[in-house]
Each structure stands twice: as C-alpha cells, then as structure tokens.
Short mmCIF file of C-alpha atoms (C1' of nucleotides) in Angstrom, two decimals:
data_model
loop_
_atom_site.label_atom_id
_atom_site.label_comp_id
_atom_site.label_asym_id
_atom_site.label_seq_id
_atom_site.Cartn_x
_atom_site.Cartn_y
_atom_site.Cartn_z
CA UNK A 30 5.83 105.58 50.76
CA UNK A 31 2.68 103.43 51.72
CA UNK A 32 2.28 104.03 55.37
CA UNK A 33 2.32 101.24 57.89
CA UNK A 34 -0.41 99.95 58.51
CA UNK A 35 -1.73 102.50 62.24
CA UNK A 36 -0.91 100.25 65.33
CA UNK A 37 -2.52 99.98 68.60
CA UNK A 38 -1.83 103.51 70.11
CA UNK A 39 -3.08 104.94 67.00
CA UNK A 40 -6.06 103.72 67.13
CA UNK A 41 -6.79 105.04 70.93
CA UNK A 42 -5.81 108.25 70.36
CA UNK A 43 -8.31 108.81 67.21
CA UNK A 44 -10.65 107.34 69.84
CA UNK A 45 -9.94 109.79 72.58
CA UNK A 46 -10.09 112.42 69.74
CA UNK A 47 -13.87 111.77 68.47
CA UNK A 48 -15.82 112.25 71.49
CA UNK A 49 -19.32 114.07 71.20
CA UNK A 50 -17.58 117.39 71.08
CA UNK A 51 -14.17 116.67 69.19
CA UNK A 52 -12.89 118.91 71.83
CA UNK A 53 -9.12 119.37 70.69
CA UNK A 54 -6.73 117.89 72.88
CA UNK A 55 -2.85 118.16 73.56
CA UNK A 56 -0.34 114.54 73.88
CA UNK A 57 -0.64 115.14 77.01
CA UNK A 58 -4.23 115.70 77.43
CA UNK A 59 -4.73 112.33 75.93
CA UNK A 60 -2.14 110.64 78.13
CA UNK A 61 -3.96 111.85 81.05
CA UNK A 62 -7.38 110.34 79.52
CA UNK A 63 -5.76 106.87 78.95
CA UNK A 64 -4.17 106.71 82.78
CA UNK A 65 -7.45 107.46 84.12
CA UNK A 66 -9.75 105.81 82.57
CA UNK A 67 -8.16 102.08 80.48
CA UNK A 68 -4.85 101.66 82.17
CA UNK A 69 -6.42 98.57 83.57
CA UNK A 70 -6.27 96.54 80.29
CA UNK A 71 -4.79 99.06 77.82
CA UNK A 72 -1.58 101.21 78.67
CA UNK A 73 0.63 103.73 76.62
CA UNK A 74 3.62 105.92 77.59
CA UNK A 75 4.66 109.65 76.34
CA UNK A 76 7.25 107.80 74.53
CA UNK A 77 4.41 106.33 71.83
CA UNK A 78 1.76 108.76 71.82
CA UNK A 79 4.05 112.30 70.71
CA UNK A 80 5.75 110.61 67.65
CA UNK A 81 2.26 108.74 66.91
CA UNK A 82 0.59 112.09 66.63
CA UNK A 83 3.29 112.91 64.31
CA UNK A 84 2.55 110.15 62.38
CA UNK A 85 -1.41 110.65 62.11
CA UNK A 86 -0.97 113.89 61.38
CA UNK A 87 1.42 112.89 58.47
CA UNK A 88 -1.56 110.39 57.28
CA UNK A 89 -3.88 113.15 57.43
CA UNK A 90 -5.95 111.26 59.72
CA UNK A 91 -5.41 113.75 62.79
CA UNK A 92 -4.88 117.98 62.51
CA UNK A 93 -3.06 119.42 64.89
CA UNK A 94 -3.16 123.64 65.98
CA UNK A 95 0.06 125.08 66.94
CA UNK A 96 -0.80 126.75 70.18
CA UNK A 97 2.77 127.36 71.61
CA UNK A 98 2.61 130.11 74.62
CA UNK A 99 6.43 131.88 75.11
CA UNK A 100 8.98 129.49 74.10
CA UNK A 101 6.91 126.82 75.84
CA UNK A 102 5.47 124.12 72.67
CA UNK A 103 2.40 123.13 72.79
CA UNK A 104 0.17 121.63 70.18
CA UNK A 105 -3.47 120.05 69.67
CA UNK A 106 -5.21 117.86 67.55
CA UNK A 107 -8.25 117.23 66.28
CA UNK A 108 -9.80 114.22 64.42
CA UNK A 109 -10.34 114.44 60.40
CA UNK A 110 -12.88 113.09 58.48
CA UNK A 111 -10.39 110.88 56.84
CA UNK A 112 -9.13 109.89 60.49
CA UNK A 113 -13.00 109.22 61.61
CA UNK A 114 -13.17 107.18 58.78
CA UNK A 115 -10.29 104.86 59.86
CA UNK A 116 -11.46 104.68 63.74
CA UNK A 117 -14.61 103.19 62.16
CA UNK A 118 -12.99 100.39 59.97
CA UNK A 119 -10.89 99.69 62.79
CA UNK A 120 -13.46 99.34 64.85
CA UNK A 121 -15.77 97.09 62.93
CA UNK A 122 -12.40 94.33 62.30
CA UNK A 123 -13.25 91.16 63.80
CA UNK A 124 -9.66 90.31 65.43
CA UNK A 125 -9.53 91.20 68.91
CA UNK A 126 -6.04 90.31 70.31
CA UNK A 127 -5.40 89.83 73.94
CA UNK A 128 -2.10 89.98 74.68
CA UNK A 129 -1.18 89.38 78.34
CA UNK A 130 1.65 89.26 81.14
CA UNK A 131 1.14 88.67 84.44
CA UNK A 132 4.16 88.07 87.06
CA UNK A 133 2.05 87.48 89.55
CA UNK A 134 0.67 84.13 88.08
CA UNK A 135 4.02 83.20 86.82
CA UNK A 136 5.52 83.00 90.40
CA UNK A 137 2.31 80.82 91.54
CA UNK A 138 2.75 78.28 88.77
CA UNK A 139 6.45 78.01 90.05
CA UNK A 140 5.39 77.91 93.50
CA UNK A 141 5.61 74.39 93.85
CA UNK A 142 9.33 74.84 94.65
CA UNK A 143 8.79 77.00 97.47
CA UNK A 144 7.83 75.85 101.17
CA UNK A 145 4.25 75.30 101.96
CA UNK A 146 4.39 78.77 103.85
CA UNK A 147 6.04 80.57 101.47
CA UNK A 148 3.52 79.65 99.06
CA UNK A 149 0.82 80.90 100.87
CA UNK A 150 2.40 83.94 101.97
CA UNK A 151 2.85 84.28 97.98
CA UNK A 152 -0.91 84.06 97.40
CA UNK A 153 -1.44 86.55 100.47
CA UNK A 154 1.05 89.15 98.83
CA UNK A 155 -1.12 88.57 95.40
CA UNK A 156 -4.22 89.04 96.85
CA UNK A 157 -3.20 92.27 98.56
CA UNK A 158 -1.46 94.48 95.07
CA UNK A 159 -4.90 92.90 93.60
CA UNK A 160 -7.00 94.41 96.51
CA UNK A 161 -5.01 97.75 95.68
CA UNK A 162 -5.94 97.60 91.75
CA UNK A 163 -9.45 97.31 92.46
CA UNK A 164 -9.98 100.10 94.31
CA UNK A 165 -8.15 102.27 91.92
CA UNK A 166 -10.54 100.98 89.13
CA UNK A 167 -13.33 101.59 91.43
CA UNK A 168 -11.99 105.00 91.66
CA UNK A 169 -12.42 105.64 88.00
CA UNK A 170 -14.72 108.61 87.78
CA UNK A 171 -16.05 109.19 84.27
CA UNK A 172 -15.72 112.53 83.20
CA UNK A 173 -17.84 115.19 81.49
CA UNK A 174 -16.88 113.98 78.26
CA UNK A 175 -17.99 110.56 78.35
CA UNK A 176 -21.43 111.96 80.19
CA UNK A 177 -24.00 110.24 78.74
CA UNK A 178 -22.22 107.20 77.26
CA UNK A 179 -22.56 103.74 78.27
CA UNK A 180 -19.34 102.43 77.14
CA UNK A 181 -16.57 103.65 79.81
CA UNK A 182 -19.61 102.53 82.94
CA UNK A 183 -19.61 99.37 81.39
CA UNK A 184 -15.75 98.88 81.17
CA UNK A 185 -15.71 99.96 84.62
CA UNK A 186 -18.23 97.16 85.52
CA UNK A 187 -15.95 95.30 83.75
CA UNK A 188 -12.87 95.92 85.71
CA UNK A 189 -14.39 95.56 88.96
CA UNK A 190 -15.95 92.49 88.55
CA UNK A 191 -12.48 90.99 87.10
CA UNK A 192 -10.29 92.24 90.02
CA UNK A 193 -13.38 90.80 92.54
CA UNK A 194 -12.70 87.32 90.59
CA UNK A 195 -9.08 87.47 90.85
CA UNK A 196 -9.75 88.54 94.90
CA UNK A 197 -11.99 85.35 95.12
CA UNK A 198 -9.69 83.02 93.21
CA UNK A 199 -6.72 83.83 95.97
CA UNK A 200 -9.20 83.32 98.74
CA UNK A 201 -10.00 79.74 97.78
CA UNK A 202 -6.55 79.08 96.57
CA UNK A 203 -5.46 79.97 100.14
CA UNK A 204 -8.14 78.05 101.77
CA UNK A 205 -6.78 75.02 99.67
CA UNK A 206 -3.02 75.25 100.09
CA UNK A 207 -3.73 75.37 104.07
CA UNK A 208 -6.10 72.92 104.30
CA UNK A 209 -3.32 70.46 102.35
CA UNK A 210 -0.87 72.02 104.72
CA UNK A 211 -3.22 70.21 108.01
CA UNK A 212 -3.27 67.06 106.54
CA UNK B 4 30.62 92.58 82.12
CA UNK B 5 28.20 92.69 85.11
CA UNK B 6 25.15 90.60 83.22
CA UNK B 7 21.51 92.56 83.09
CA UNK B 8 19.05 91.27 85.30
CA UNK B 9 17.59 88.24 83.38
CA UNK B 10 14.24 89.31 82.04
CA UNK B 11 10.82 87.86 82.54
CA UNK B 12 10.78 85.05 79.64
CA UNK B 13 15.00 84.34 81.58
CA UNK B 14 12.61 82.87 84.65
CA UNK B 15 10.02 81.21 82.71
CA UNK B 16 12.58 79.08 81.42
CA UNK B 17 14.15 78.73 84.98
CA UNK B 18 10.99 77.03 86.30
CA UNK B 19 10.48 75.12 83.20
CA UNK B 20 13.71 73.40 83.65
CA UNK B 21 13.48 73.10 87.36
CA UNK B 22 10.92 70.19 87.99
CA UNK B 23 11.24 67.00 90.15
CA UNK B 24 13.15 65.43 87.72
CA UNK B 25 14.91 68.04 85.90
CA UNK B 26 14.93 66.52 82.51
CA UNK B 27 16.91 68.36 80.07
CA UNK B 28 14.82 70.29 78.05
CA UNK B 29 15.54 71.95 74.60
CA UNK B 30 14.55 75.55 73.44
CA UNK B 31 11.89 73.61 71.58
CA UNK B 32 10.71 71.80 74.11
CA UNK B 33 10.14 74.66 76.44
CA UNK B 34 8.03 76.79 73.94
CA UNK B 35 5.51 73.75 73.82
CA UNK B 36 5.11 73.92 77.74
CA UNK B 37 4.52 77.29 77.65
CA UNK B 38 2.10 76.93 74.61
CA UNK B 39 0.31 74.22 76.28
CA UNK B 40 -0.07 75.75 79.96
CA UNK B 41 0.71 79.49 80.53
CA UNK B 42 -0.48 80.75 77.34
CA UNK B 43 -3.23 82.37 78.71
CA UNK B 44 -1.39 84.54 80.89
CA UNK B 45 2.03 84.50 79.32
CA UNK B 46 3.35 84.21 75.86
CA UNK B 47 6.86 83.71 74.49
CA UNK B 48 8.38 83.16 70.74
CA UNK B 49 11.47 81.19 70.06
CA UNK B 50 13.16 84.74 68.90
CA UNK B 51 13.19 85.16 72.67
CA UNK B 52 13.90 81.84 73.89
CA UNK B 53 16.87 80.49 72.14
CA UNK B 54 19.10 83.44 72.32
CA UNK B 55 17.76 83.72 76.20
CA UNK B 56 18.67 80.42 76.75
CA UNK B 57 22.35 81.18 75.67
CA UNK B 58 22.58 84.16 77.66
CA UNK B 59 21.17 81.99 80.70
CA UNK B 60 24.20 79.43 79.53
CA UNK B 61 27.08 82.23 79.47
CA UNK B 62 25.23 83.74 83.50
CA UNK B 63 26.04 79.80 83.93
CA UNK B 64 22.28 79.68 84.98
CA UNK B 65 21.61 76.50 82.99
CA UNK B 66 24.16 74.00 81.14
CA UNK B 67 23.76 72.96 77.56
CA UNK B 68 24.28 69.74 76.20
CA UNK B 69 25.26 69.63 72.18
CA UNK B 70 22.54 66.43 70.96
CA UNK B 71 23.11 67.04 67.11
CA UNK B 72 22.57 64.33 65.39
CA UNK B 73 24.20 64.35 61.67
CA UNK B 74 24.27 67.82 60.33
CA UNK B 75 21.04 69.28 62.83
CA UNK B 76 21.58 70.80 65.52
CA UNK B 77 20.03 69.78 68.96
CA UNK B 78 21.23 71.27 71.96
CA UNK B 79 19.44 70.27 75.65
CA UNK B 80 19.68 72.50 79.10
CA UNK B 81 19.41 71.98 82.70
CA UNK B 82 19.15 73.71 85.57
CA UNK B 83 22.25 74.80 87.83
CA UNK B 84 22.35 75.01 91.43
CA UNK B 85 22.80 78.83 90.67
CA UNK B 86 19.69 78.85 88.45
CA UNK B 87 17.84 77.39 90.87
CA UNK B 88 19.15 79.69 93.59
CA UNK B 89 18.39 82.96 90.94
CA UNK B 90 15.16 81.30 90.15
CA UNK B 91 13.84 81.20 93.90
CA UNK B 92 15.05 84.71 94.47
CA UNK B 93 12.56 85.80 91.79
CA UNK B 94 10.06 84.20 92.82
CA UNK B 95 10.21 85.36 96.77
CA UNK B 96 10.05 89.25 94.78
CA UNK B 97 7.21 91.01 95.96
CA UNK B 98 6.28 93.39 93.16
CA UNK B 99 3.95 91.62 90.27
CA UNK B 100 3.26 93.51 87.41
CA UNK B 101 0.90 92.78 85.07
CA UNK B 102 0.74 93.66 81.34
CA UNK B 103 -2.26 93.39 79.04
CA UNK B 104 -3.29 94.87 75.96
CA UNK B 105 -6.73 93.90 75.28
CA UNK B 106 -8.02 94.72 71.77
CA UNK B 107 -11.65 93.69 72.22
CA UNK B 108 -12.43 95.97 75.29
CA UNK B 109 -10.80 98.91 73.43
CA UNK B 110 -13.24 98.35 70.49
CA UNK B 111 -16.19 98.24 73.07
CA UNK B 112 -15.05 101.28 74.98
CA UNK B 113 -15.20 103.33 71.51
CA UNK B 114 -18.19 101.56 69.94
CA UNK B 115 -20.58 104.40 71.48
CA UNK B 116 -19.57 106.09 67.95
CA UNK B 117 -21.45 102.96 66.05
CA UNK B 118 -24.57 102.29 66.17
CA UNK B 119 -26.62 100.23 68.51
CA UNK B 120 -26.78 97.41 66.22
CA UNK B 121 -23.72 97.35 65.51
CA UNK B 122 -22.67 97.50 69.09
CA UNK B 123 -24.11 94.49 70.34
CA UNK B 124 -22.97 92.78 67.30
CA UNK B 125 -19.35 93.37 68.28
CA UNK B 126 -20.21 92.55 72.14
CA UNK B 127 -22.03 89.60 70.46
CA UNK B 128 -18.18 88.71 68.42
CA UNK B 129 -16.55 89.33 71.67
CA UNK B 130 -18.10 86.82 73.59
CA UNK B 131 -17.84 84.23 70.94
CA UNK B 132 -14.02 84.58 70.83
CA UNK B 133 -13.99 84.31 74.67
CA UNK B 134 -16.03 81.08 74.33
CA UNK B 135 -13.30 79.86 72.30
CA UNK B 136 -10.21 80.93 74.62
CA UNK B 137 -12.24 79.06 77.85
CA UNK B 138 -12.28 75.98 75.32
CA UNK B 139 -8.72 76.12 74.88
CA UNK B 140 -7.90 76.25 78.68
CA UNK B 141 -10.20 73.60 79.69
CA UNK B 142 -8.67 71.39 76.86
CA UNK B 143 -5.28 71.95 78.77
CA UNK B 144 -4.13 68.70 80.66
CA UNK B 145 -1.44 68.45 82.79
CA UNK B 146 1.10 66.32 81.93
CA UNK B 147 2.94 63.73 83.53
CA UNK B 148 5.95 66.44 84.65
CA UNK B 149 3.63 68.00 86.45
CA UNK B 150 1.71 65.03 88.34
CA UNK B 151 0.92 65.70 91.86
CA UNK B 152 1.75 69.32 91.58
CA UNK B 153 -0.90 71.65 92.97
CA UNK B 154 -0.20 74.79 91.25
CA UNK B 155 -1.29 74.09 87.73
CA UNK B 156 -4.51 72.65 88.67
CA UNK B 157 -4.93 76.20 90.67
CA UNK B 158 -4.40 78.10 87.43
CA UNK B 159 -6.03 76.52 84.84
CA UNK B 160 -9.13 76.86 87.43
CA UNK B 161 -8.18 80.55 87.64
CA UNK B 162 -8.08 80.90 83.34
CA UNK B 163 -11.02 78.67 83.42
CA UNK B 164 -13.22 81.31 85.84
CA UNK B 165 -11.93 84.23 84.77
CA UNK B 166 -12.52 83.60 81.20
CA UNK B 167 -16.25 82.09 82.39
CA UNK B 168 -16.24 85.56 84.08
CA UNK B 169 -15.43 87.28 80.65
CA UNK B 170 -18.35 85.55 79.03
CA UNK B 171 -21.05 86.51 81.77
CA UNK B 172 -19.89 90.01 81.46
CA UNK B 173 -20.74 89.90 77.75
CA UNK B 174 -24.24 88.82 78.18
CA UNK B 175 -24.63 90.96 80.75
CA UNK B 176 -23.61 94.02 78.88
CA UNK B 177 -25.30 92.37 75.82
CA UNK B 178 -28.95 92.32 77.45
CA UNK B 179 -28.53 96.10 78.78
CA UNK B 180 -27.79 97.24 75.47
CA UNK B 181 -30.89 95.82 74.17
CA UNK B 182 -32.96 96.89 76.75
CA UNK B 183 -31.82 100.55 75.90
CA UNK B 184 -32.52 99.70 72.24
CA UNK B 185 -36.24 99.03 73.00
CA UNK B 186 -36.66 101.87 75.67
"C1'" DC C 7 11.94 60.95 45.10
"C1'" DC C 8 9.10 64.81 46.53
"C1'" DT C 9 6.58 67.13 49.70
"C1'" DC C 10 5.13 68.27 54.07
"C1'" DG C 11 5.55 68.83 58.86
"C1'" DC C 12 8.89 68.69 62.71
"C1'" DA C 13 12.82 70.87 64.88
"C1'" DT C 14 16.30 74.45 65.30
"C1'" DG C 15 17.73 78.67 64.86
"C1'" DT C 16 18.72 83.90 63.29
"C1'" DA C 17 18.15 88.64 61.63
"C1'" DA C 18 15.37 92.47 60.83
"C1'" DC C 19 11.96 94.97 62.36
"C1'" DA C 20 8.10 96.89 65.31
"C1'" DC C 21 6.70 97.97 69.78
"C1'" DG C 22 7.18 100.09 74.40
"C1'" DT C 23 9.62 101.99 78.46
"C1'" DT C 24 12.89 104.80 80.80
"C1'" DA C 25 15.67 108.44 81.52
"C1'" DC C 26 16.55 112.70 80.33
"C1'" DA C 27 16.06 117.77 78.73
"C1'" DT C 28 13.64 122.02 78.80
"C1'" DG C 29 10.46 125.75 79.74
"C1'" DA C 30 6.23 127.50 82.39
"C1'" DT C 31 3.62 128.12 86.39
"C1'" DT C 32 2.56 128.12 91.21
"C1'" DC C 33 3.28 128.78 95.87
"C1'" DA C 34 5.91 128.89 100.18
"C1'" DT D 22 13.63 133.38 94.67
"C1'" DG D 23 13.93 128.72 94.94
"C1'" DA D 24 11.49 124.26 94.80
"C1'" DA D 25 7.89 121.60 93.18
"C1'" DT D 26 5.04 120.36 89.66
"C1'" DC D 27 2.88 120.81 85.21
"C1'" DA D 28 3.57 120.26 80.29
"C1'" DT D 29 6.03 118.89 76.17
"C1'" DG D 30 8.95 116.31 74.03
"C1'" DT D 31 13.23 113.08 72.39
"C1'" DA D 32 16.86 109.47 72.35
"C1'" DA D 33 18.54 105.29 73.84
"C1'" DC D 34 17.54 101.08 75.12
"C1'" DG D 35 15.22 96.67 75.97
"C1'" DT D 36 11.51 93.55 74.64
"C1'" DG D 37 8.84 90.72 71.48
"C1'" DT D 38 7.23 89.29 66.70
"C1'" DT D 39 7.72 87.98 61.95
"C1'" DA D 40 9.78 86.21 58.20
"C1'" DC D 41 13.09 83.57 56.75
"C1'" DA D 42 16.79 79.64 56.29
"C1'" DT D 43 18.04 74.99 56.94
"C1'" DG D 44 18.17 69.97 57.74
"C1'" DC D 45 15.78 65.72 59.08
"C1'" DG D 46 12.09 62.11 58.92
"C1'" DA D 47 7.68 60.11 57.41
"C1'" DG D 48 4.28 59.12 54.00
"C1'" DG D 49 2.44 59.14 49.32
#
DNA sequence: CCTCGCATGTAACACGTTACATGATTCA
DNA sequence: TGAATCATGTAACGTGTTACATGCGAGG
C-alpha cells in the first residue's frame, strides 16, 4: 500500500496551495498559477496535475470540495495539516536537481558542420526566441496572492538576469564567429 | 512502416559520430562524450542510447560494426551519408525548445513559508551546489576529437558564465534577505 | 582465485505531453 | 443560434531513469 514517495508536481501544487490565505483552488486554477509565474524553469501539463490531485488527496495531504455547477465538474482543494507538513520536509531536503534540455545549445555544439554563415545565422535565430523569453518573464506580474512576498520578485530577478546572460553570450559568440570569418 | 521522427537524444548521437574523422564510436563511448561535455545542458542514459542507436541502424542513419571479442559483445557505429544529411536538416530547424526542471529555485520560490533563517540557509545550500556544478564545467577539457573546433570552447564559456551568473544571483539574494532580517 | 571496476546491454517502471472528449459561458 | 473560449478531465503515447544481468580484465 505504502505510497510512492510525492514527485515533483506534487510538491508545487501543495506549494501553490499554502499561500497566506489557503485560498482553495481548482486543477485548473493551479495550472494557470504555474504558466504564469515558473514556466521559465519549472513546467507541468493538465495531464500531471488532475490525477496528482487525486493522488494527494488519497494521501490525505490535500482536501478537495466538490463544487460541480449543472453537469459541469468542478472541484477544489485545499492544503491539510498533514500536507503542510510534507511541503515543509520537502522543502528543507538538501538535493536540488537540475535537470535540463536545451535544443538550442545542442545545434551550436554541432555547428561546426555547418558553413561559417549558417552558423552565425544559427546564433542570430538563438538570440532572437531568447530575446522573446525574456520579455515574457519580464512580463510576469505577481499577483495579489504573492503581495507581500519576496520569493516570486526574486525569481523574477532571477529569470531576467539569466535570459540577459544568455542575450550577451550570443552577442559575443557572434562577434567571434565573424571576426574568424575576416581573417 | 514510415519511421517516427528520430528524437532529440537520435541527433545527439548524429553529431557525436559525425566529426572530422568519423571514428566509429560505440554506445559506450558516446555516453562518455556526452558525460564529459554537454552534461550541463543535456543528459542521456544508456536505456536511451543503445536501443536509439539500433533504431538509427534499422532508419540506416548509422552502420554498426559487430567488435565482440570472445563471448562480449562490442558493437561500433558510424555515420551514413543519410545521417549526415538527417543530421544537418536538424540542425538548420529553427524552433529550440528548452526543458528544465530546476529543483533548487522551486524550493526558494516556496521558502517564504520558512523562516528567515532558514531561508538564507537554503539560498546559502544553493549556491554551494552551484559552486560545485561551475567546478565541474571548468574541469571539462576538450579532447583531441574536438581540436580546432570553435564551438565547444563557446559553450563551456557559456556553462562557465551562466553558472558564475547563478552564483552572483545567490549572494545577491542572500545579502537582501539579511538586510530585511535586521530592518 | 576472488573481487572490483569496466563495458554492454535490457526490462520494468516513472514521468510528461498530446490529443481528445465534454459541458458551460459569452458574445456577435 | 452558432462559434469561440473557458473549464475539467482522461487515455494513449513517447521519453527517460533505475535496477538488474552478464562477461571480461586487472590487481591483490
């Protein structure tokens, strides 16, 4: 019977769940909270985040409130103690995986098989879907819910400054593949 | 019959085989390049790579040479012209998407429920784990398959900076936090 | 000769995405 | 009243990891 042990996805939604308030929220509520606000290093789909409340609520570690209008479903959750509890632990573990992959990067590594143009126009073509992603992080408004909290300004911070590194990095990596390109 | 389109870790393996020389290269052989050069942007296991590189063999993508020896097997690839052709097509694509799940910033972004001790103790773990992925890139050397090739050099300077990046970020958000703990 | 690390692989499972289905609401 | 979009979900599929199995070679 022991459950697994609560991946990933788990873990954000009892996070989502214990703001200030412990407003209860829907799947889809929390969906919504995820695209706007992480989806630059943390994303989940529909697909993970219905059966995980199913799950949590199973463990006891979410309850959910069956507020179903017509013969239209609709349900919400909110955070138990028990659940609380386990978003703590969680958050006090010392392992922070990374896990990453980037096209982008791949196709510049392989590069080096492609005509001197070509490669730059590569790096170009990088530089602008990277333009793109930074001003949809710099978009990121934080909501009433995280008013007051430092966390989600500093993540932003975060995000911006990364996508201004990766703008950066293509500008001198340009600036290097033409000036070999002269000589 | 009509063969799926070859998945990310199906062009990693492309451009891993497709150097100047073109040395055969075993399934073996290819996870220690990727170990020891993209695995800070890109991560594969053999479960993926040897039945990949069999499904490359049947696309006729790469050809495999049987080099048991006694009762082990040992079985080499190389590149065909219509790997090579396949490979370059991916590589000319235009959309780049990038995956990450990142642990540590999802702790941080839900670390406003600890408290402000505890916080900047986890930024303070976060930043020590960093230090230790920069160390790993900057101990990356590029061997002799890839002498006088530009684009490795490029991104090992691109892990090296962003994860330098990482670690400024830390001490940034490290020193506002305990500025806000006096105040 | 025994053990340990290298080398090669597979099978079972966990994780995640996509495509689809369905009903409700809004607005032209 | 029809089309678009919001809201809720599921099923099928593809991707990626882990744990295991097996044989060889080197060193005590």
């Amino acid at each position: 019977m022991n459950a697994a042990r609560p991946s990933n996805v788990a873990h954000v939604i009892l996070g989502f769940l214990s703001t200030k308030e412990d407003t209860p929220k829907s799947g889809y509520d929390i969906k919504q909270l995820i695209d706007k606000s992480v989806c630059f290093f943390f994303a989940a789909s529909y697909g993970q985040i219905y059966p995980e409340l199913k799950k949590l609520t199973a463990a006891g570690l979410v309850e959910g409130t069956d507020e179903a209008t017509g013969g239209r479903a609709r349900t919400t959750y909110k955070i138990t103690e028990s659940g609380r509890a386990t978003l703590r632990s969680w958050l006090l573990e010392d392992e922070n995986r990374v896990e990453m992959r980037d096209q982008g990067l791949l196709r510049i590594l392989f590069a080096d098989t492609l005509s001197p143009a070509e490669r730059v126009e590569k790096l170009r073509q990088l530089r602008g879907q990277r333009v793109a992603d930074l001003a949809e992080v710099e978009a990121i408004e934080i909501g009433p819910e995280g008013d007051g909290l430092l966390m989600p300004e500093l993540l932003i911070d975060y995000g911006v400054g990364m996508h201004r590194y990766e703008i950066d990095w293509c500008d001198r990596a340009i600036a290097r593949l033409e000036k070999d390109a002269d000589a």
